[in-house]
Short mmCIF file of C-alpha atoms and ligand atoms in Angstrom, two decimals:
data_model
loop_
_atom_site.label_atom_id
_atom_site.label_comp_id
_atom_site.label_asym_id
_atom_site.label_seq_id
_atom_site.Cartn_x
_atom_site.Cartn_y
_atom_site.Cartn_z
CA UNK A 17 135.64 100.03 107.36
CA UNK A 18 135.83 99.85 103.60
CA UNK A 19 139.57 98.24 104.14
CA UNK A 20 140.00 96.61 100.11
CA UNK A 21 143.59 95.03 101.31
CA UNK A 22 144.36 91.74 99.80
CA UNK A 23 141.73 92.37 96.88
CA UNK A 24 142.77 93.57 93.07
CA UNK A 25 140.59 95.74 91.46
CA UNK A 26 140.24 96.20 87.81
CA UNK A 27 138.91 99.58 86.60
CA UNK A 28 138.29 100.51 83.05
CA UNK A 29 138.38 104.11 81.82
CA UNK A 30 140.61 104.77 85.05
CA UNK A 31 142.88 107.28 83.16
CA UNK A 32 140.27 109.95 83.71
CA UNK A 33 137.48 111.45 85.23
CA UNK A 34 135.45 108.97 87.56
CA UNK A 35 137.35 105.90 87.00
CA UNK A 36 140.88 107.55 87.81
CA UNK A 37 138.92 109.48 91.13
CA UNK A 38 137.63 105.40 91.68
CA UNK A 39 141.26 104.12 91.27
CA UNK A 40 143.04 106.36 93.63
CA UNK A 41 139.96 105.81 96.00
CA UNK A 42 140.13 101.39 95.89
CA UNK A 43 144.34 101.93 95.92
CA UNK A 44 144.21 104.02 99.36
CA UNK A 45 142.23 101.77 100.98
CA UNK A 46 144.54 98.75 100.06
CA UNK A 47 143.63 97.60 97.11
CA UNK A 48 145.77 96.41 94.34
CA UNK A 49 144.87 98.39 91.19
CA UNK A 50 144.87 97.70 87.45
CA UNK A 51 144.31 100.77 85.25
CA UNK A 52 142.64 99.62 81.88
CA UNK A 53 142.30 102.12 79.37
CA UNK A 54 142.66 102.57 75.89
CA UNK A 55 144.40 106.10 76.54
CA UNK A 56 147.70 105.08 77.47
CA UNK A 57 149.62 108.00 78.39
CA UNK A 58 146.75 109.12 80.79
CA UNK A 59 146.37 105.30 82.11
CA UNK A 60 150.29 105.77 83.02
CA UNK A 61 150.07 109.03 84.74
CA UNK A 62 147.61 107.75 86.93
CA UNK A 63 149.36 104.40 87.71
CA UNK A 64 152.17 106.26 88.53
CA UNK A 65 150.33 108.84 90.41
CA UNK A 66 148.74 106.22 92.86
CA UNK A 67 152.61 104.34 93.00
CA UNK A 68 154.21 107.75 94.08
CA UNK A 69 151.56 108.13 96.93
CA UNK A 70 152.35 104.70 98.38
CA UNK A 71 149.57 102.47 96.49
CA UNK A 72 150.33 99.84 94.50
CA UNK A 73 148.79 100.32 90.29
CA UNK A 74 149.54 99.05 87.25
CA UNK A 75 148.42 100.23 83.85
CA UNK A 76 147.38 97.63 81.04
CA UNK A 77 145.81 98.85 77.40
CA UNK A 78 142.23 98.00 76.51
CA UNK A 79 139.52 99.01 74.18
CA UNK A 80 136.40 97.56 75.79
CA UNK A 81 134.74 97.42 72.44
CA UNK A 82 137.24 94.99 71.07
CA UNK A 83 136.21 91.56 72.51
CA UNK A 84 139.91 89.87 71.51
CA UNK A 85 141.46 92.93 73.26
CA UNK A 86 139.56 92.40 76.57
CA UNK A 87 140.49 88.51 76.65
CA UNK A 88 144.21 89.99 76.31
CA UNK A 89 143.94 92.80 78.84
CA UNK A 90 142.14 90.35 81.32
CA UNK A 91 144.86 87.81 80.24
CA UNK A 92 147.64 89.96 81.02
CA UNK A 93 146.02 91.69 84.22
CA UNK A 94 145.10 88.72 86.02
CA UNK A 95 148.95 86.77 85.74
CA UNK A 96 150.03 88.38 89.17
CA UNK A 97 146.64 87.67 90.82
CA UNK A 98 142.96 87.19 90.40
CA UNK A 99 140.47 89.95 89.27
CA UNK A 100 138.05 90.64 93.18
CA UNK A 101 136.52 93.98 91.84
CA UNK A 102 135.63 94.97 88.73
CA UNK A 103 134.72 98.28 87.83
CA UNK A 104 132.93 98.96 84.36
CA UNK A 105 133.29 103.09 84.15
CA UNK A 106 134.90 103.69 80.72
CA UNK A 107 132.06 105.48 78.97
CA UNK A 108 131.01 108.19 76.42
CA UNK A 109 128.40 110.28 75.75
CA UNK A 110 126.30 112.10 72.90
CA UNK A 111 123.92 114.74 72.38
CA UNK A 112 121.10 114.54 70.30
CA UNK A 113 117.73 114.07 69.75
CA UNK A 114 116.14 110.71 67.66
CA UNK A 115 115.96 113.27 65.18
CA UNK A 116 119.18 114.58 65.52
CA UNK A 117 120.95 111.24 66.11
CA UNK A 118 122.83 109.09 63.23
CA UNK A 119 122.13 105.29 63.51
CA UNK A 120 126.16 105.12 63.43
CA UNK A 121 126.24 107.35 66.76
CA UNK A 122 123.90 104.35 68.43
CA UNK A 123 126.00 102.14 67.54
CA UNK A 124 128.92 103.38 68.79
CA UNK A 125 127.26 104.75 72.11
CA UNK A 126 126.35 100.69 72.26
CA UNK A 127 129.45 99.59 71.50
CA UNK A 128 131.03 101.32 74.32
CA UNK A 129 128.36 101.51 76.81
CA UNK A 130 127.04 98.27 76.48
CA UNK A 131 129.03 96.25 74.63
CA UNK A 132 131.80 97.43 76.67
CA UNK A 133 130.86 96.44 79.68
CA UNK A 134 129.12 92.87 78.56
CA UNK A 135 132.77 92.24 76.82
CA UNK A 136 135.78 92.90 80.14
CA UNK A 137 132.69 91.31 82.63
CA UNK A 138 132.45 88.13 79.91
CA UNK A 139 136.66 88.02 80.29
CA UNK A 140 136.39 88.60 84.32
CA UNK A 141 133.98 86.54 85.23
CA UNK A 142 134.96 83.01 84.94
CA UNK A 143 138.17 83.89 87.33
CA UNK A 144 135.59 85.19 89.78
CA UNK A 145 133.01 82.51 89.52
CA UNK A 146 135.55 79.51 90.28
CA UNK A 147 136.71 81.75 93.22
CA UNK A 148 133.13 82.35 94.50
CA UNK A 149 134.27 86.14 94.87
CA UNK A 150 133.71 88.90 92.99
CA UNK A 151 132.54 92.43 93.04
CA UNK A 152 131.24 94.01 89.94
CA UNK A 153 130.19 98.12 89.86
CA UNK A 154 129.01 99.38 86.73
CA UNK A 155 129.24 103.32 85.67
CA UNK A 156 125.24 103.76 84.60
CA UNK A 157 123.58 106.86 85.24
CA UNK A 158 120.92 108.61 86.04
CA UNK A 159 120.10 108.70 82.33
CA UNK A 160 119.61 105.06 83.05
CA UNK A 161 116.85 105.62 85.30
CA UNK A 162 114.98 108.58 84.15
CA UNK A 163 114.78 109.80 80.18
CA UNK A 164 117.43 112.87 79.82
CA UNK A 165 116.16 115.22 77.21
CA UNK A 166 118.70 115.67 74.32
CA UNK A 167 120.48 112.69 75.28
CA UNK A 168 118.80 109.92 73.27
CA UNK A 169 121.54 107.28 73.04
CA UNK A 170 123.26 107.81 76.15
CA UNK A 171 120.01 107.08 78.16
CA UNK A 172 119.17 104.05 75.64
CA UNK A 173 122.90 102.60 76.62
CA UNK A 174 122.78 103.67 80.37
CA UNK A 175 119.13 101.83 80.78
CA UNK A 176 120.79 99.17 79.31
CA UNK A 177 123.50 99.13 81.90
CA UNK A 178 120.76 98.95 85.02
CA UNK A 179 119.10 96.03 83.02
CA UNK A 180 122.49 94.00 82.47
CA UNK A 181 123.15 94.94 86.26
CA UNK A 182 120.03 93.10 88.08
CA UNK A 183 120.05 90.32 85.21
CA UNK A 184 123.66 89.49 86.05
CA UNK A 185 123.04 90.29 89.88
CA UNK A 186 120.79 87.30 89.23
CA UNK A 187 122.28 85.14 87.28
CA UNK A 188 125.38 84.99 89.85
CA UNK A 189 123.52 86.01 93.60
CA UNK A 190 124.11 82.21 94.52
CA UNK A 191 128.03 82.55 92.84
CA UNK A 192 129.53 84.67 95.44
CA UNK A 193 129.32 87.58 93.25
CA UNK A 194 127.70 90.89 93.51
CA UNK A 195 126.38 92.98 91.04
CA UNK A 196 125.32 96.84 91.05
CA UNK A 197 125.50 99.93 89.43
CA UNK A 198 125.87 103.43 90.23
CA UNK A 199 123.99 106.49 89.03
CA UNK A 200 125.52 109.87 88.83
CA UNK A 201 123.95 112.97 88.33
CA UNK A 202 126.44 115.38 86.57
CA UNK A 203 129.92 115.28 87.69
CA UNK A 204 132.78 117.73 86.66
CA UNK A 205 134.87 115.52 84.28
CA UNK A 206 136.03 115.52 80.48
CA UNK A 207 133.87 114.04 79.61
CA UNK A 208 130.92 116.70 80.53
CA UNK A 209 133.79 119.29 79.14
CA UNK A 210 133.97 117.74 75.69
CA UNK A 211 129.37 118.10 75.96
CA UNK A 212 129.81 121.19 76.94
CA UNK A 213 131.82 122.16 73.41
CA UNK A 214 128.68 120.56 71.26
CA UNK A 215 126.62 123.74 72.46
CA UNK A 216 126.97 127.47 70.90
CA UNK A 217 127.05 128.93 74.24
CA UNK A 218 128.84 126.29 76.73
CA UNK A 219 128.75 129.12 79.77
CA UNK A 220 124.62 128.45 79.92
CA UNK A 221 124.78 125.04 79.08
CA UNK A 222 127.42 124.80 81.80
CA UNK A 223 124.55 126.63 84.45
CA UNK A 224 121.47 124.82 83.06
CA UNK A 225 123.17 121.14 83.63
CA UNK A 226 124.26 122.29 87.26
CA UNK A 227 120.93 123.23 87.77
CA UNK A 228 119.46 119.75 87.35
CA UNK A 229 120.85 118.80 90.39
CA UNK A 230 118.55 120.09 93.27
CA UNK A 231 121.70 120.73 95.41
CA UNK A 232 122.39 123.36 92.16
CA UNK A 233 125.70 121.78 91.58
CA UNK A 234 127.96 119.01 89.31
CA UNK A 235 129.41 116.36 91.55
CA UNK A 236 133.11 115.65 92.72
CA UNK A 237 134.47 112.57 90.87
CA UNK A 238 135.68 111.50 94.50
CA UNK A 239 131.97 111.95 95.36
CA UNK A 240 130.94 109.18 92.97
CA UNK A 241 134.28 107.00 93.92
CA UNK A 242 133.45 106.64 97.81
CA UNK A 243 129.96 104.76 96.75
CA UNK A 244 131.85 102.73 94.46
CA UNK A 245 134.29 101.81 97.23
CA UNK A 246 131.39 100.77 99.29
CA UNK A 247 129.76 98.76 96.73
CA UNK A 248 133.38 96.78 95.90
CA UNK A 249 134.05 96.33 99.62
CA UNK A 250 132.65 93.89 101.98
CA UNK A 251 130.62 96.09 103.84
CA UNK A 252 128.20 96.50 101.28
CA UNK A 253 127.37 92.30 101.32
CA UNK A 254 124.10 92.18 101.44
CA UNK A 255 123.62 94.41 98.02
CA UNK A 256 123.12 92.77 94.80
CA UNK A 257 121.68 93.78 91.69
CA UNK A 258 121.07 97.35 93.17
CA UNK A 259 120.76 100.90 91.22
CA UNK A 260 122.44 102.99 93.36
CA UNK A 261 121.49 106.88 92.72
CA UNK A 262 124.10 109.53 93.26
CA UNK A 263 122.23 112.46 91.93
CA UNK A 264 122.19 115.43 94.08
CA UNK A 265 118.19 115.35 94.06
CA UNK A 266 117.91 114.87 90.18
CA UNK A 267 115.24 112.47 90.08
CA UNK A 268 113.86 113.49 93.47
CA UNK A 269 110.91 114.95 92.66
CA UNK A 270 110.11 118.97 90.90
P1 NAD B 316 135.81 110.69 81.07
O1 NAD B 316 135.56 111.05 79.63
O2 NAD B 316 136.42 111.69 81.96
O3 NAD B 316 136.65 109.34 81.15
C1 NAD B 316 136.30 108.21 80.38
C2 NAD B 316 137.50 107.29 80.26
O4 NAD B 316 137.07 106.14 79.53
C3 NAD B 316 138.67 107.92 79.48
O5 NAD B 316 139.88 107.69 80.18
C4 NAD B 316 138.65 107.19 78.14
O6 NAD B 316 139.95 107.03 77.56
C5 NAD B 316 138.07 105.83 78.55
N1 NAD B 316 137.45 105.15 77.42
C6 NAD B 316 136.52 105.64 76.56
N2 NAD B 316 136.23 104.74 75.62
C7 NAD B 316 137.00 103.65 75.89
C8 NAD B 316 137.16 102.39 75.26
N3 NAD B 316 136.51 102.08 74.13
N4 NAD B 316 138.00 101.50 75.81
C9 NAD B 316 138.71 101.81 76.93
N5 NAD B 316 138.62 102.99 77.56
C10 NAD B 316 137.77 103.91 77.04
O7 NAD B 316 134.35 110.24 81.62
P2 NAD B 316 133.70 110.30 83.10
O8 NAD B 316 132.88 111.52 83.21
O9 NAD B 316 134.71 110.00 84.12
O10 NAD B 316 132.66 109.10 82.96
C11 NAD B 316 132.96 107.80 83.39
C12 NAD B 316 131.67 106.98 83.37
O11 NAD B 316 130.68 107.60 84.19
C13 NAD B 316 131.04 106.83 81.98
O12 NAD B 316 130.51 105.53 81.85
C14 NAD B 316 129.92 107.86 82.01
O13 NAD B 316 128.86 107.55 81.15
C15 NAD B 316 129.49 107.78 83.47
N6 NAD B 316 128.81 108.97 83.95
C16 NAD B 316 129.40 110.20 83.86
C17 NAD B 316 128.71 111.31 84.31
C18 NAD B 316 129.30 112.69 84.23
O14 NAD B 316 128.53 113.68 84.36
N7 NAD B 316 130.58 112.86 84.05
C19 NAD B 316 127.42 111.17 84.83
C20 NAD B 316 126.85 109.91 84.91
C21 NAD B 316 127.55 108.79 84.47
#
């Protein structure tokens, strides 16, 4: 089950958080692994944590807001082998209100979140489509499928993400390429860390955002890695353009 040898996988933002949990996760089941991330000495530690445990990983330096930079990254990923699974998980956040919110914090949340993931799938797909093979996974959340209060541009760019998930999902069902997304609730990473600092008293911001999660808890990176290892492998086959919510009860209900 869930065996990835023979495939390379691609995942942005892999030098932390999610998207490193996500790497180590595809590389121990056999997959080939590119770390893309604009943080290079973070990108490197993980390459070279997943080489010392037996995997195979390489690290290549991308800012997924820079379209030129993603052709190059691509460019330079794909000249040992051909892109299989993509994962779009480099991401950042914001707090704020639309009162609270610059127009030049949009933009950048876009830029990113959207942007980001429309530019490395623009440079990966034409590899997969004259294959007729790809998996694609992108990092949405559950701000992309219920409002977030506080959290107006995030959820703008993360609804975003669902939408360009089941329009691409369609565009490429009869391609040989999948397309889904995943939605976390809150998971312990950096990146919730660096929110945490934007409040005057981080210890009860800390409780009140594990408390959104019915099971009263943040998730595991690893936790949000195995569903992305199901959705790259071949065992998930007959899902395409799917929203796939990891939320520990979030959205269940009151
Ligand atoms: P993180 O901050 O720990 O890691 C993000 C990584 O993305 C970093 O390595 C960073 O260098 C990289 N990155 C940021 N901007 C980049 C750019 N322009 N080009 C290339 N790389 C860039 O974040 P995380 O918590 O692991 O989140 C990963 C994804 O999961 C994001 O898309 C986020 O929105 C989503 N997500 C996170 C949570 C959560 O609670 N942590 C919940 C739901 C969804």
């Amino acid at each position: 089950m869930f065996e990835l040898t023979g495939k390379r996988a691609l995942v942005t933002g892999a030098g932390s958080g999610i998207g490193e949990a996500t790497a180590v996760a595809l590389a121990s089941r056999g997959a080939v692994v590119v770390i893309a991330d604009r943080d290079e000495i973070n990108g490197t530690r993980v390459a070279r944590s997943i080489a010392e445990a037996g995997g195979t990983a390489t690290f290549v330096a991308l800012d997924v807001t820079d379209e030129t930079s993603c052709a190059s990254a691509i460019a330079r990923a794909t000249t040992e082998g051909p892109i299989d699974i993509l994962v779009n998980n480099a991401g950042i956040g914001h707090v704020g209100t639309i009162v609270t919110t610059a127009g030049s914090d949009l933009d950048r949340m876009y830029a990113v979140n959207v942007r980001g993931v429309f530019n490395v799938t623009k440079a990966c797909l034409g590899g997969m489509i004259e294959r007729r093979r790809g998996s694609i996974v992108n990092l949405a959340s559950i701000g992309g499928i219920v409002g977030i209060r506080d959290r107006l541009a995030y959820c703008t760019t993360k609804f975003a993400v669902v939408g360009l998930t089941k329009s691409m999902a369609l565009d490429h069902a009869t391609d040989g390429i999948r397309v889904n997304c995943v939605c976390p609730g809150r998971v312990e990473t950096p990146f919730v860390a660096a929110r945490l600092k934007e409040y005057a008293d981080p210890e009860a911001a800390y409780r009140e955002m594990a408390s959104t999660q019915a099971v009263g808890r943040m998730a595991r990176p690893e936790e949000i890695a195995a569903a992305i290892v199901y959705l790259a492998s071949d065992e998930s086959a007959f899902i395409t353009g799917s929203a796939l919510i990891i939320d520990g009860g979030w959205s269940a209900g009151k």
